[in-house]
Amino acid sequence: MKDEVGARKPAVVLLSGGLDSATTAAIAQHEGFDLSALSIDYGQRHHFELAAARRVAQSLGIRRHVVLTVDLRPLGGSALTSAIEVPKDRDAATMQAEIPITYVPARNTIFLSLALGYAEVLGAADLFFGVNAVDYSGYPDCRPEFVAAFEKLANLATKAGVEGRLRFRIHTPLVHLTKAEIIRRGTALGVDYSWTHSCYDPDPSGLSCGRCDSCLLRLRGFAEAGLVDPVRYRD
Ligand SMILES: [Zn+2]
């Protein structure tokens, strides 16, 4: 996307290293945005995600990639930031019905706030966020109504918004897609999903468990898309 003088418009993408955010970044680039990436080291159980985020940024040719450390472990309350066991083998109906212990309290509000700050500094009105409300774990901060409320807040909460210099927009190109549709879209745009990491509970060598919500949704998505997941799983 170009503005009046023909320069590419700046945008910020939140890059977790997972499949959804990699696809979102590829979509933003395809739409012509000059992309900067933000990843958050929040004290997640393992660092494979952040390594994946670096791989994705590099592979997509994103030149500005900030990795910010905001340690959420002292707050606890989640299987992703403390020694609580990650739930395994939940079926699709349970995922839709219960918010699991892998929910990190207010995580997406925190992450979007950080991305908003970065965007304001860069003069970027556009934020890309790879949430999905179809094949997901039922997290409340993945839903369209959350994103709409945050977009309203972004324009009230910032100097650039209040002065009218930037009209912030939160783009969630995946929000209504199934996992299979996301994978097909990313594949068409040249995303190689071996760059990404989704598992909540990998072994020490980084092999995915194949049984947490994130693995199950990913595996089902690849199966429905008729493609093979290039990520390696424990037998
Ligand atoms: Zn897993």
Coordinates of N, CA and C and ligand atoms in Angstrom, one line a residue:
M1 N 0.9 -1.2 0.0 CA 0.0 0.0 0.0 C 0.9 1.3 0.0
K2 N 0.5 2.2 -0.9 CA 1.3 3.5 -1.0 C 0.5 4.7 -0.5
D3 N 1.2 5.6 0.0 CA 0.5 6.9 0.4 C 0.6 7.8 -0.8
E4 N 0.2 9.1 -0.6 CA 0.1 10.1 -1.7 C 1.4 10.3 -2.5
V5 N 2.5 10.2 -1.7 CA 3.8 10.5 -2.3 C 4.4 9.2 -2.9
G6 N 3.7 8.1 -2.8 CA 4.3 6.9 -3.4 C 5.1 6.1 -2.5
A7 N 5.4 6.5 -1.3 CA 6.2 5.7 -0.4 C 5.3 4.6 0.2
R8 N 6.0 3.5 0.5 CA 5.2 2.4 1.1 C 4.8 2.8 2.5
K9 N 3.6 2.5 2.9 CA 3.2 2.8 4.3 C 3.8 1.9 5.3
P10 N 4.2 2.5 6.4 CA 4.8 1.7 7.5 C 3.7 0.9 8.2
A11 N 4.0 -0.2 8.7 CA 3.1 -1.0 9.6 C 4.0 -1.8 10.5
V12 N 3.3 -2.2 11.6 CA 3.9 -3.1 12.6 C 3.2 -4.4 12.7
V13 N 3.9 -5.5 12.7 CA 3.3 -6.8 12.9 C 3.8 -7.4 14.2
L14 N 2.9 -8.0 15.0 CA 3.4 -8.8 16.2 C 3.7 -10.2 15.7
L15 N 5.0 -10.5 15.9 CA 5.5 -11.8 15.4 C 5.8 -12.7 16.6
S16 N 5.1 -13.8 16.7 CA 5.3 -14.7 17.8 C 6.2 -15.8 17.4
G17 N 6.3 -16.0 16.1 CA 7.1 -17.2 15.7 C 6.2 -18.4 15.3
G18 N 4.9 -18.2 15.5 CA 3.9 -19.2 15.2 C 3.4 -19.1 13.7
L19 N 2.6 -20.0 13.4 CA 2.1 -20.1 12.0 C 1.2 -18.9 11.7
D20 N 0.3 -18.5 12.6 CA -0.6 -17.4 12.3 C 0.1 -16.1 12.1
S21 N 1.1 -15.7 13.0 CA 1.7 -14.4 12.8 C 2.6 -14.4 11.6
A22 N 3.2 -15.6 11.2 CA 4.1 -15.6 10.0 C 3.2 -15.3 8.8
T23 N 2.0 -15.9 8.8 CA 1.1 -15.7 7.6 C 0.6 -14.3 7.6
T24 N 0.3 -13.7 8.8 CA -0.1 -12.4 8.8 C 0.9 -11.4 8.3
A25 N 2.2 -11.7 8.7 CA 3.3 -10.8 8.2 C 3.4 -10.9 6.6
A26 N 3.2 -12.1 6.1 CA 3.3 -12.3 4.6 C 2.2 -11.6 3.9
I27 N 1.0 -11.6 4.6 CA -0.2 -10.9 4.0 C 0.1 -9.4 4.0
A28 N 0.6 -8.9 5.1 CA 0.9 -7.4 5.2 C 1.9 -7.0 4.1
Q29 N 2.9 -7.8 3.9 CA 3.9 -7.5 2.9 C 3.3 -7.5 1.5
H30 N 2.4 -8.6 1.3 CA 1.8 -8.7 0.0 C 0.9 -7.5 -0.3
E31 N 0.3 -6.9 0.8 CA -0.5 -5.7 0.6 C 0.3 -4.5 0.4
G32 N 1.6 -4.6 0.5 CA 2.5 -3.5 0.1 C 3.0 -2.7 1.3
F33 N 2.8 -3.1 2.5 CA 3.2 -2.4 3.7 C 4.7 -2.5 3.9
D34 N 5.4 -1.5 4.4 CA 6.8 -1.5 4.8 C 6.7 -2.0 6.3
L35 N 7.1 -3.2 6.5 CA 6.8 -3.9 7.8 C 7.9 -3.8 8.8
S36 N 7.6 -3.5 10.0 CA 8.5 -3.7 11.1 C 7.9 -4.8 12.0
A37 N 8.7 -5.6 12.7 CA 8.2 -6.7 13.5 C 8.5 -6.4 15.0
L38 N 7.6 -6.9 15.8 CA 7.8 -6.8 17.3 C 7.5 -8.2 17.8
S39 N 8.5 -8.7 18.6 CA 8.3 -10.0 19.3 C 8.5 -9.7 20.8
I40 N 7.8 -10.5 21.6 CA 7.9 -10.3 23.0 C 8.5 -11.5 23.7
D41 N 9.6 -11.3 24.4 CA 10.1 -12.3 25.2 C 9.5 -12.2 26.6
Y42 N 8.4 -12.9 26.8 CA 7.6 -12.7 28.0 C 7.8 -13.8 29.1
G43 N 8.9 -14.5 28.9 CA 9.2 -15.6 29.9 C 8.5 -16.9 29.5
Q44 N 8.1 -17.0 28.3 CA 7.4 -18.3 27.8 C 8.3 -19.5 28.2
R45 N 7.7 -20.6 28.3 CA 8.3 -21.8 28.8 C 9.6 -22.2 28.0
H46 N 9.7 -21.8 26.8 CA 10.8 -22.2 26.0 C 11.1 -21.1 25.0
H47 N 12.3 -21.1 24.4 CA 12.7 -20.0 23.5 C 12.6 -20.4 22.0
F48 N 12.0 -21.6 21.7 CA 11.9 -22.0 20.3 C 11.1 -21.0 19.5
E49 N 10.0 -20.4 20.2 CA 9.2 -19.4 19.6 C 9.9 -18.2 19.1
L50 N 10.8 -17.7 20.0 CA 11.5 -16.5 19.6 C 12.5 -16.8 18.5
A51 N 13.2 -18.0 18.6 CA 14.1 -18.3 17.5 C 13.3 -18.4 16.2
A52 N 12.1 -18.9 16.2 CA 11.2 -19.0 15.0 C 10.8 -17.6 14.6
A53 N 10.5 -16.7 15.5 CA 10.2 -15.3 15.1 C 11.4 -14.7 14.3
R54 N 12.6 -14.9 14.8 CA 13.8 -14.4 14.1 C 13.9 -15.0 12.7
R55 N 13.6 -16.3 12.6 CA 13.7 -17.0 11.3 C 12.7 -16.4 10.4
V56 N 11.5 -16.2 10.9 CA 10.4 -15.7 10.0 C 10.7 -14.3 9.5
A57 N 11.2 -13.4 10.5 CA 11.5 -12.0 10.1 C 12.6 -12.0 9.0
Q58 N 13.6 -12.8 9.3 CA 14.8 -12.9 8.3 C 14.3 -13.4 7.0
S59 N 13.5 -14.5 7.0 CA 13.1 -15.1 5.7 C 12.2 -14.2 4.9
L60 N 11.4 -13.4 5.6 CA 10.5 -12.5 4.9 C 11.2 -11.2 4.5
G61 N 12.4 -11.0 5.0 CA 13.2 -9.8 4.6 C 12.7 -8.6 5.4
I62 N 12.2 -8.9 6.6 CA 11.8 -7.7 7.5 C 13.0 -7.2 8.2
R63 N 13.4 -5.9 7.8 CA 14.7 -5.4 8.3 C 14.6 -5.0 9.8
R64 N 13.5 -4.4 10.2 CA 13.4 -4.0 11.6 C 12.7 -5.0 12.4
H65 N 13.3 -5.6 13.3 CA 12.7 -6.6 14.2 C 13.2 -6.4 15.6
V66 N 12.3 -5.9 16.4 CA 12.6 -5.6 17.8 C 12.1 -6.8 18.7
V67 N 13.0 -7.3 19.5 CA 12.6 -8.3 20.5 C 12.6 -7.6 21.9
L68 N 11.4 -7.5 22.5 CA 11.3 -6.8 23.7 C 11.1 -7.8 24.9
T69 N 11.8 -7.5 26.0 CA 11.6 -8.4 27.1 C 10.7 -7.8 28.1
V70 N 9.6 -8.5 28.3 CA 8.6 -8.1 29.3 C 8.3 -9.4 30.1
D71 N 9.0 -9.6 31.2 CA 8.8 -10.9 31.8 C 7.5 -11.0 32.6
L72 N 6.6 -11.8 32.1 CA 5.3 -12.0 32.8 C 5.3 -13.1 33.8
R73 N 6.4 -13.8 34.0 CA 6.5 -14.9 34.9 C 6.1 -14.5 36.4
P74 N 6.6 -13.4 36.9 CA 6.3 -13.0 38.3 C 4.8 -12.9 38.5
L75 N 4.0 -12.6 37.4 CA 2.5 -12.6 37.6 C 1.9 -14.0 37.7
G76 N 2.6 -15.0 37.0 CA 2.1 -16.3 37.1 C 0.7 -16.5 36.4
G77 N 0.0 -17.5 36.8 CA -1.4 -17.7 36.4 C -1.6 -18.3 35.1
S78 N -0.5 -18.9 34.5 CA -0.7 -19.5 33.2 C 0.3 -20.7 33.0
A79 N -0.2 -21.7 32.3 CA 0.7 -22.8 32.0 C 1.9 -22.4 31.1
L80 N 1.8 -21.3 30.4 CA 2.8 -20.9 29.5 C 3.9 -20.1 30.2
T81 N 3.6 -19.6 31.5 CA 4.6 -18.8 32.2 C 4.9 -19.3 33.5
S82 N 4.5 -20.5 33.9 CA 4.8 -21.1 35.2 C 4.9 -22.6 35.0
A83 N 5.1 -23.3 36.1 CA 5.3 -24.7 36.0 C 4.1 -25.6 36.0
I84 N 3.0 -24.9 35.6 CA 1.7 -25.7 35.5 C 1.7 -26.5 34.2
E85 N 1.2 -27.7 34.3 CA 1.2 -28.6 33.1 C 0.3 -28.1 32.0
V86 N 0.8 -28.3 30.7 CA 0.1 -27.9 29.6 C -1.0 -28.9 29.3
P87 N -2.3 -28.6 29.1 CA -3.3 -29.6 28.8 C -3.0 -30.2 27.5
K88 N -3.4 -31.5 27.4 CA -3.1 -32.3 26.2 C -4.4 -33.0 25.7
D89 N -4.5 -33.3 24.4 CA -5.6 -34.1 23.8 C -7.0 -33.5 24.0
R90 N -7.1 -32.2 24.1 CA -8.4 -31.6 24.2 C -9.1 -31.7 22.8
D91 N -10.4 -32.1 22.8 CA -11.0 -32.1 21.5 C -11.6 -30.7 21.1
A92 N -12.0 -30.6 19.9 CA -12.5 -29.3 19.4 C -13.6 -28.7 20.2
A93 N -14.5 -29.5 20.6 CA -15.7 -29.0 21.4 C -15.2 -28.4 22.7
T94 N -14.3 -29.1 23.4 CA -13.8 -28.6 24.6 C -13.0 -27.3 24.4
M95 N -12.2 -27.2 23.3 CA -11.5 -26.0 23.0 C -12.4 -24.8 22.9
Q96 N -13.6 -25.0 22.3 CA -14.6 -23.9 22.0 C -15.2 -23.5 23.4
A97 N -15.4 -24.5 24.3 CA -16.2 -24.3 25.5 C -15.4 -23.7 26.7
E98 N -14.2 -24.1 26.8 CA -13.4 -23.7 28.0 C -12.2 -22.9 27.7
I99 N -11.9 -21.9 28.5 CA -10.7 -21.1 28.3 C -9.6 -21.9 29.1
P100 N -8.6 -22.4 28.4 CA -7.6 -23.3 29.1 C -6.6 -22.5 29.9
I101 N -5.8 -23.2 30.7 CA -4.8 -22.7 31.6 C -3.6 -22.2 30.8
T102 N -3.6 -22.4 29.5 CA -2.5 -21.8 28.7 C -2.8 -20.3 28.4
Y103 N -4.0 -19.9 28.7 CA -4.4 -18.5 28.6 C -3.4 -17.7 29.5
V104 N -2.7 -16.7 28.9 CA -1.8 -15.8 29.7 C -2.6 -14.5 30.1
P105 N -2.8 -14.2 31.4 CA -3.7 -13.1 31.7 C -3.3 -11.8 31.0
A106 N -4.3 -11.3 30.2 CA -4.2 -10.0 29.5 C -3.1 -10.0 28.5
R107 N -2.6 -11.1 28.0 CA -1.4 -11.1 27.2 C -1.6 -10.2 25.9
N108 N -2.7 -10.4 25.2 CA -2.8 -9.7 23.9 C -3.0 -8.2 24.1
T109 N -3.7 -7.9 25.3 CA -3.8 -6.4 25.6 C -2.4 -5.8 25.8
I110 N -1.6 -6.6 26.6 CA -0.2 -6.1 26.8 C 0.6 -6.0 25.5
F111 N 0.5 -7.1 24.7 CA 1.3 -7.1 23.5 C 0.9 -6.0 22.5
L112 N -0.5 -5.9 22.3 CA -0.9 -4.8 21.4 C -0.6 -3.4 21.9
S113 N -0.6 -3.2 23.2 CA -0.1 -1.9 23.8 C 1.3 -1.6 23.4
L114 N 2.2 -2.7 23.5 CA 3.6 -2.5 23.2 C 3.7 -2.2 21.7
A115 N 3.0 -2.9 20.9 CA 3.0 -2.7 19.4 C 2.5 -1.3 19.0
L116 N 1.5 -0.9 19.8 CA 0.9 0.5 19.6 C 2.0 1.5 19.9
G117 N 2.7 1.3 21.0 CA 3.8 2.3 21.3 C 4.9 2.3 20.2
Y118 N 5.2 1.2 19.7 CA 6.2 1.1 18.7 C 5.7 1.7 17.4
A119 N 4.5 1.5 17.1 CA 3.9 2.0 15.9 C 3.8 3.6 15.9
E120 N 3.5 4.1 17.1 CA 3.4 5.5 17.3 C 4.8 6.1 17.0
V121 N 5.8 5.5 17.6 CA 7.2 6.0 17.4 C 7.6 6.0 15.9
L122 N 7.2 4.9 15.2 CA 7.5 4.8 13.8 C 6.6 5.6 12.9
G123 N 5.6 6.2 13.4 CA 4.6 6.9 12.6 C 3.8 5.9 11.7
A124 N 3.5 4.7 12.3 CA 2.8 3.7 11.5 C 1.4 3.6 12.1
A125 N 0.4 3.9 11.2 CA -1.0 3.8 11.6 C -1.6 2.4 11.6
D126 N -0.8 1.5 10.9 CA -1.4 0.1 10.7 C -0.7 -0.9 11.5
L127 N -1.4 -1.7 12.3 CA -0.9 -2.8 13.1 C -1.5 -4.1 12.6
F128 N -0.7 -5.1 12.4 CA -1.1 -6.4 12.0 C -1.0 -7.4 13.1
F129 N -2.1 -8.1 13.3 CA -2.2 -9.0 14.5 C -2.8 -10.3 14.0
G130 N -2.1 -11.4 14.2 CA -2.6 -12.7 13.7 C -3.5 -13.5 14.5
V131 N -4.5 -12.8 15.1 CA -5.4 -13.6 15.9 C -6.4 -14.3 15.0
N132 N -7.0 -15.4 15.6 CA -7.9 -16.2 14.8 C -9.0 -16.6 15.8
A133 N -10.3 -16.5 15.4 CA -11.4 -16.8 16.3 C -12.2 -18.0 15.7
V134 N -11.6 -18.8 14.8 CA -12.3 -20.0 14.3 C -11.6 -21.2 14.9
D135 N -10.4 -21.5 14.5 CA -9.7 -22.6 15.0 C -8.7 -22.1 16.1
Y136 N -9.3 -22.0 17.3 CA -8.5 -21.4 18.4 C -8.9 -22.0 19.7
S137 N -8.1 -21.6 20.8 CA -8.3 -22.2 22.1 C -9.4 -21.5 22.9
G138 N -10.1 -20.5 22.3 CA -11.2 -19.8 23.1 C -10.7 -18.7 23.9
Y139 N -9.5 -18.2 23.7 CA -9.0 -17.0 24.4 C -9.8 -15.8 24.1
P140 N -10.2 -15.1 25.2 CA -11.1 -13.9 25.0 C -10.4 -12.8 24.2
D141 N -9.1 -12.7 24.3 CA -8.4 -11.6 23.6 C -7.9 -12.0 22.2
C142 N -8.6 -13.0 21.6 CA -8.5 -13.3 20.2 C -9.7 -13.0 19.4
R143 N -10.7 -12.4 20.1 CA -12.0 -12.3 19.4 C -12.1 -10.9 18.7
P144 N -12.9 -10.8 17.6 CA -13.0 -9.5 16.9 C -13.5 -8.4 17.8
E145 N -14.4 -8.7 18.8 CA -14.8 -7.5 19.6 C -13.7 -7.0 20.5
F146 N -12.8 -7.8 20.9 CA -11.6 -7.3 21.6 C -10.8 -6.4 20.7
V147 N -10.6 -6.9 19.5 CA -9.7 -6.1 18.6 C -10.4 -4.8 18.2
A148 N -11.7 -4.8 18.0 CA -12.4 -3.5 17.7 C -12.3 -2.5 18.9
A149 N -12.4 -3.1 20.1 CA -12.3 -2.2 21.3 C -10.9 -1.7 21.5
F150 N -9.9 -2.5 21.2 CA -8.5 -2.0 21.3 C -8.2 -0.9 20.2
E151 N -8.8 -1.1 19.0 CA -8.6 -0.1 18.0 C -9.1 1.3 18.4
K152 N -10.3 1.2 19.1 CA -10.9 2.5 19.6 C -10.0 3.1 20.7
L153 N -9.5 2.2 21.6 CA -8.6 2.7 22.6 C -7.3 3.3 22.0
A154 N -6.8 2.6 21.0 CA -5.5 3.1 20.4 C -5.6 4.6 19.9
N155 N -6.8 4.9 19.4 CA -6.9 6.2 18.9 C -7.2 7.3 20.0
L156 N -7.7 6.8 21.1 CA -7.9 7.7 22.3 C -6.7 7.8 23.1
A157 N -5.8 6.8 23.1 CA -4.7 6.7 24.1 C -3.4 7.3 23.7
T158 N -3.3 7.7 22.4 CA -2.0 8.1 21.9 C -2.0 9.6 21.5
K159 N -0.8 10.2 21.6 CA -0.7 11.6 21.1 C -1.0 11.7 19.6
A160 N -0.4 10.7 18.8 CA -0.7 10.8 17.4 C -2.2 10.6 17.0
G161 N -2.9 9.8 17.8 CA -4.3 9.6 17.6 C -5.1 10.8 18.0
V162 N -4.8 11.4 19.1 CA -5.6 12.6 19.6 C -5.3 13.8 18.7
E163 N -4.0 13.9 18.3 CA -3.7 15.1 17.4 C -4.2 14.9 16.0
G164 N -4.7 13.7 15.7 CA -5.2 13.4 14.3 C -4.1 13.1 13.3
R165 N -2.9 12.9 13.7 CA -1.8 12.6 12.8 C -1.9 11.2 12.3
L166 N -2.4 10.3 13.1 CA -2.5 8.9 12.7 C -3.9 8.4 13.1
R167 N -4.5 7.6 12.2 CA -5.7 6.9 12.5 C -5.4 5.5 12.6
F168 N -5.2 5.0 13.8 CA -4.7 3.6 14.0 C -5.8 2.6 13.6
R169 N -5.2 1.6 12.9 CA -6.1 0.5 12.5 C -5.4 -0.9 12.8
I170 N -6.2 -1.7 13.5 CA -5.7 -3.1 13.8 C -6.2 -4.0 12.7
H171 N -5.3 -4.5 11.9 CA -5.6 -5.5 10.9 C -5.5 -6.9 11.4
T172 N -6.6 -7.7 11.2 CA -6.6 -9.1 11.7 C -7.0 -9.9 10.5
P173 N -6.1 -10.1 9.5 CA -6.6 -10.8 8.3 C -7.0 -12.2 8.4
L174 N -6.6 -12.8 9.6 CA -6.9 -14.3 9.7 C -8.1 -14.5 10.6
V175 N -8.8 -13.5 11.1 CA -9.7 -13.7 12.2 C -10.8 -14.6 11.9
H176 N -11.3 -14.6 10.6 CA -12.4 -15.4 10.3 C -12.0 -16.6 9.4
L177 N -10.7 -16.9 9.3 CA -10.3 -18.0 8.5 C -10.1 -19.3 9.4
T178 N -10.3 -20.5 8.7 CA -10.0 -21.7 9.4 C -8.4 -21.9 9.3
K179 N -7.9 -22.8 10.1 CA -6.5 -23.0 10.1 C -6.0 -23.5 8.7
A180 N -6.9 -24.3 8.1 CA -6.5 -24.8 6.8 C -6.5 -23.7 5.8
E181 N -7.4 -22.7 5.9 CA -7.4 -21.6 5.0 C -6.2 -20.7 5.2
I182 N -5.8 -20.6 6.5 CA -4.6 -19.8 6.8 C -3.4 -20.4 6.2
I183 N -3.3 -21.7 6.3 CA -2.1 -22.5 5.8 C -2.0 -22.4 4.2
R184 N -3.2 -22.5 3.6 CA -3.2 -22.4 2.1 C -2.8 -21.0 1.7
R185 N -3.3 -20.0 2.4 CA -3.0 -18.6 2.1 C -1.5 -18.3 2.2
G186 N -1.0 -18.7 3.3 CA 0.5 -18.5 3.6 C 1.3 -19.2 2.6
T187 N 0.9 -20.5 2.3 CA 1.7 -21.3 1.3 C 1.7 -20.6 -0.1
A188 N 0.5 -20.0 -0.4 CA 0.4 -19.3 -1.7 C 1.3 -18.1 -1.7
L189 N 1.6 -17.5 -0.6 CA 2.4 -16.3 -0.5 C 3.9 -16.6 -0.2
G190 N 4.2 -17.9 -0.2 CA 5.6 -18.3 -0.1 C 6.1 -18.5 1.3
V191 N 5.2 -18.6 2.3 CA 5.6 -18.9 3.6 C 6.0 -20.4 3.7
D192 N 7.2 -20.6 4.3 CA 7.6 -22.0 4.5 C 7.4 -22.2 6.0
Y193 N 6.4 -23.1 6.3 CA 6.1 -23.3 7.7 C 7.1 -24.0 8.6
S194 N 8.2 -24.4 8.0 CA 9.3 -25.0 8.8 C 10.0 -23.9 9.6
W195 N 9.8 -22.6 9.2 CA 10.3 -21.5 9.9 C 9.6 -21.4 11.3
T196 N 8.4 -21.8 11.4 CA 7.5 -21.5 12.5 C 7.6 -22.5 13.6
H197 N 7.1 -22.1 14.8 CA 7.0 -23.1 15.9 C 5.7 -22.8 16.6
S198 N 4.9 -23.8 16.8 CA 3.6 -23.7 17.5 C 3.4 -24.3 18.8
C199 N 4.2 -25.4 19.1 CA 3.9 -26.2 20.3 C 4.2 -25.5 21.6
Y200 N 3.2 -25.7 22.5 CA 3.4 -25.1 23.9 C 4.3 -25.9 24.7
D201 N 4.6 -27.1 24.3 CA 5.4 -28.0 25.3 C 6.4 -28.9 24.5
P202 N 7.3 -28.2 23.8 CA 8.3 -29.0 23.0 C 9.3 -29.7 23.9
D203 N 9.9 -30.7 23.4 CA 11.0 -31.4 24.2 C 12.2 -30.5 24.2
P204 N 13.3 -30.8 25.0 CA 14.4 -29.9 25.0 C 15.1 -29.7 23.7
S205 N 14.9 -30.6 22.7 CA 15.5 -30.4 21.4 C 14.6 -29.6 20.5
G206 N 13.4 -29.2 21.0 CA 12.5 -28.4 20.1 C 11.5 -29.2 19.4
L207 N 11.4 -30.5 19.5 CA 10.4 -31.3 18.8 C 9.0 -31.0 19.4
S208 N 8.0 -30.9 18.6 CA 6.7 -30.5 19.1 C 6.0 -31.8 19.7
C209 N 5.1 -31.5 20.6 CA 4.5 -32.6 21.3 C 3.4 -33.3 20.5
G210 N 2.7 -32.6 19.7 CA 1.6 -33.2 18.9 C 0.3 -33.3 19.6
R211 N 0.3 -32.9 20.9 CA -0.9 -33.1 21.7 C -1.5 -31.9 22.4
C212 N -0.8 -30.8 22.4 CA -1.3 -29.6 23.1 C -2.3 -28.9 22.1
D213 N -3.1 -28.0 22.5 CA -4.1 -27.3 21.6 C -3.4 -26.8 20.4
S214 N -2.3 -26.2 20.6 CA -1.6 -25.5 19.5 C -1.2 -26.5 18.4
C215 N -0.6 -27.6 18.9 CA -0.2 -28.7 17.9 C -1.4 -29.3 17.3
L216 N -2.5 -29.6 18.0 CA -3.7 -30.3 17.5 C -4.3 -29.4 16.4
L217 N -4.4 -28.1 16.7 CA -5.0 -27.2 15.7 C -4.2 -27.1 14.4
R218 N -2.9 -27.1 14.7 CA -1.9 -27.0 13.5 C -2.0 -28.2 12.7
L219 N -1.9 -29.4 13.3 CA -2.0 -30.7 12.6 C -3.3 -30.8 11.8
R220 N -4.4 -30.5 12.5 CA -5.7 -30.6 11.8 C -5.7 -29.6 10.6
G221 N -5.2 -28.5 10.7 CA -5.1 -27.5 9.7 C -4.4 -28.0 8.4
F222 N -3.2 -28.6 8.7 CA -2.4 -29.1 7.6 C -3.2 -30.3 6.9
A223 N -3.8 -31.1 7.7 CA -4.5 -32.3 7.2 C -5.6 -31.8 6.3
E224 N -6.4 -30.8 6.8 CA -7.5 -30.3 6.0 C -7.1 -29.6 4.8
A225 N -5.9 -29.0 4.8 CA -5.4 -28.3 3.7 C -4.8 -29.2 2.7
G226 N -4.6 -30.5 3.1 CA -4.0 -31.5 2.2 C -2.5 -31.3 2.0
L227 N -1.9 -30.7 3.1 CA -0.5 -30.5 3.0 C 0.2 -31.2 4.2
V228 N 1.5 -31.3 4.1 CA 2.3 -31.9 5.2 C 3.0 -30.9 6.0
D229 N 2.8 -31.0 7.3 CA 3.4 -30.0 8.2 C 4.9 -30.3 8.3
P230 N 5.8 -29.4 7.9 CA 7.2 -29.6 7.8 C 7.9 -29.6 9.2
V231 N 7.1 -29.2 10.3 CA 7.7 -29.2 11.6 C 7.8 -30.6 12.1
R232 N 8.8 -30.9 12.9 CA 9.0 -32.3 13.4 C 8.3 -32.5 14.8
Y233 N 7.8 -33.7 14.9 CA 7.0 -34.0 16.2 C 7.7 -35.2 16.8
R234 N 7.6 -35.3 18.2 CA 8.0 -36.5 18.9 C 7.2 -37.7 18.4
D235 N 7.9 -38.8 18.1 CA 7.2 -39.9 17.5 C 5.7 -39.9 17.8
Ligands
ZN1 ZN 2.4 -29.3 21.3

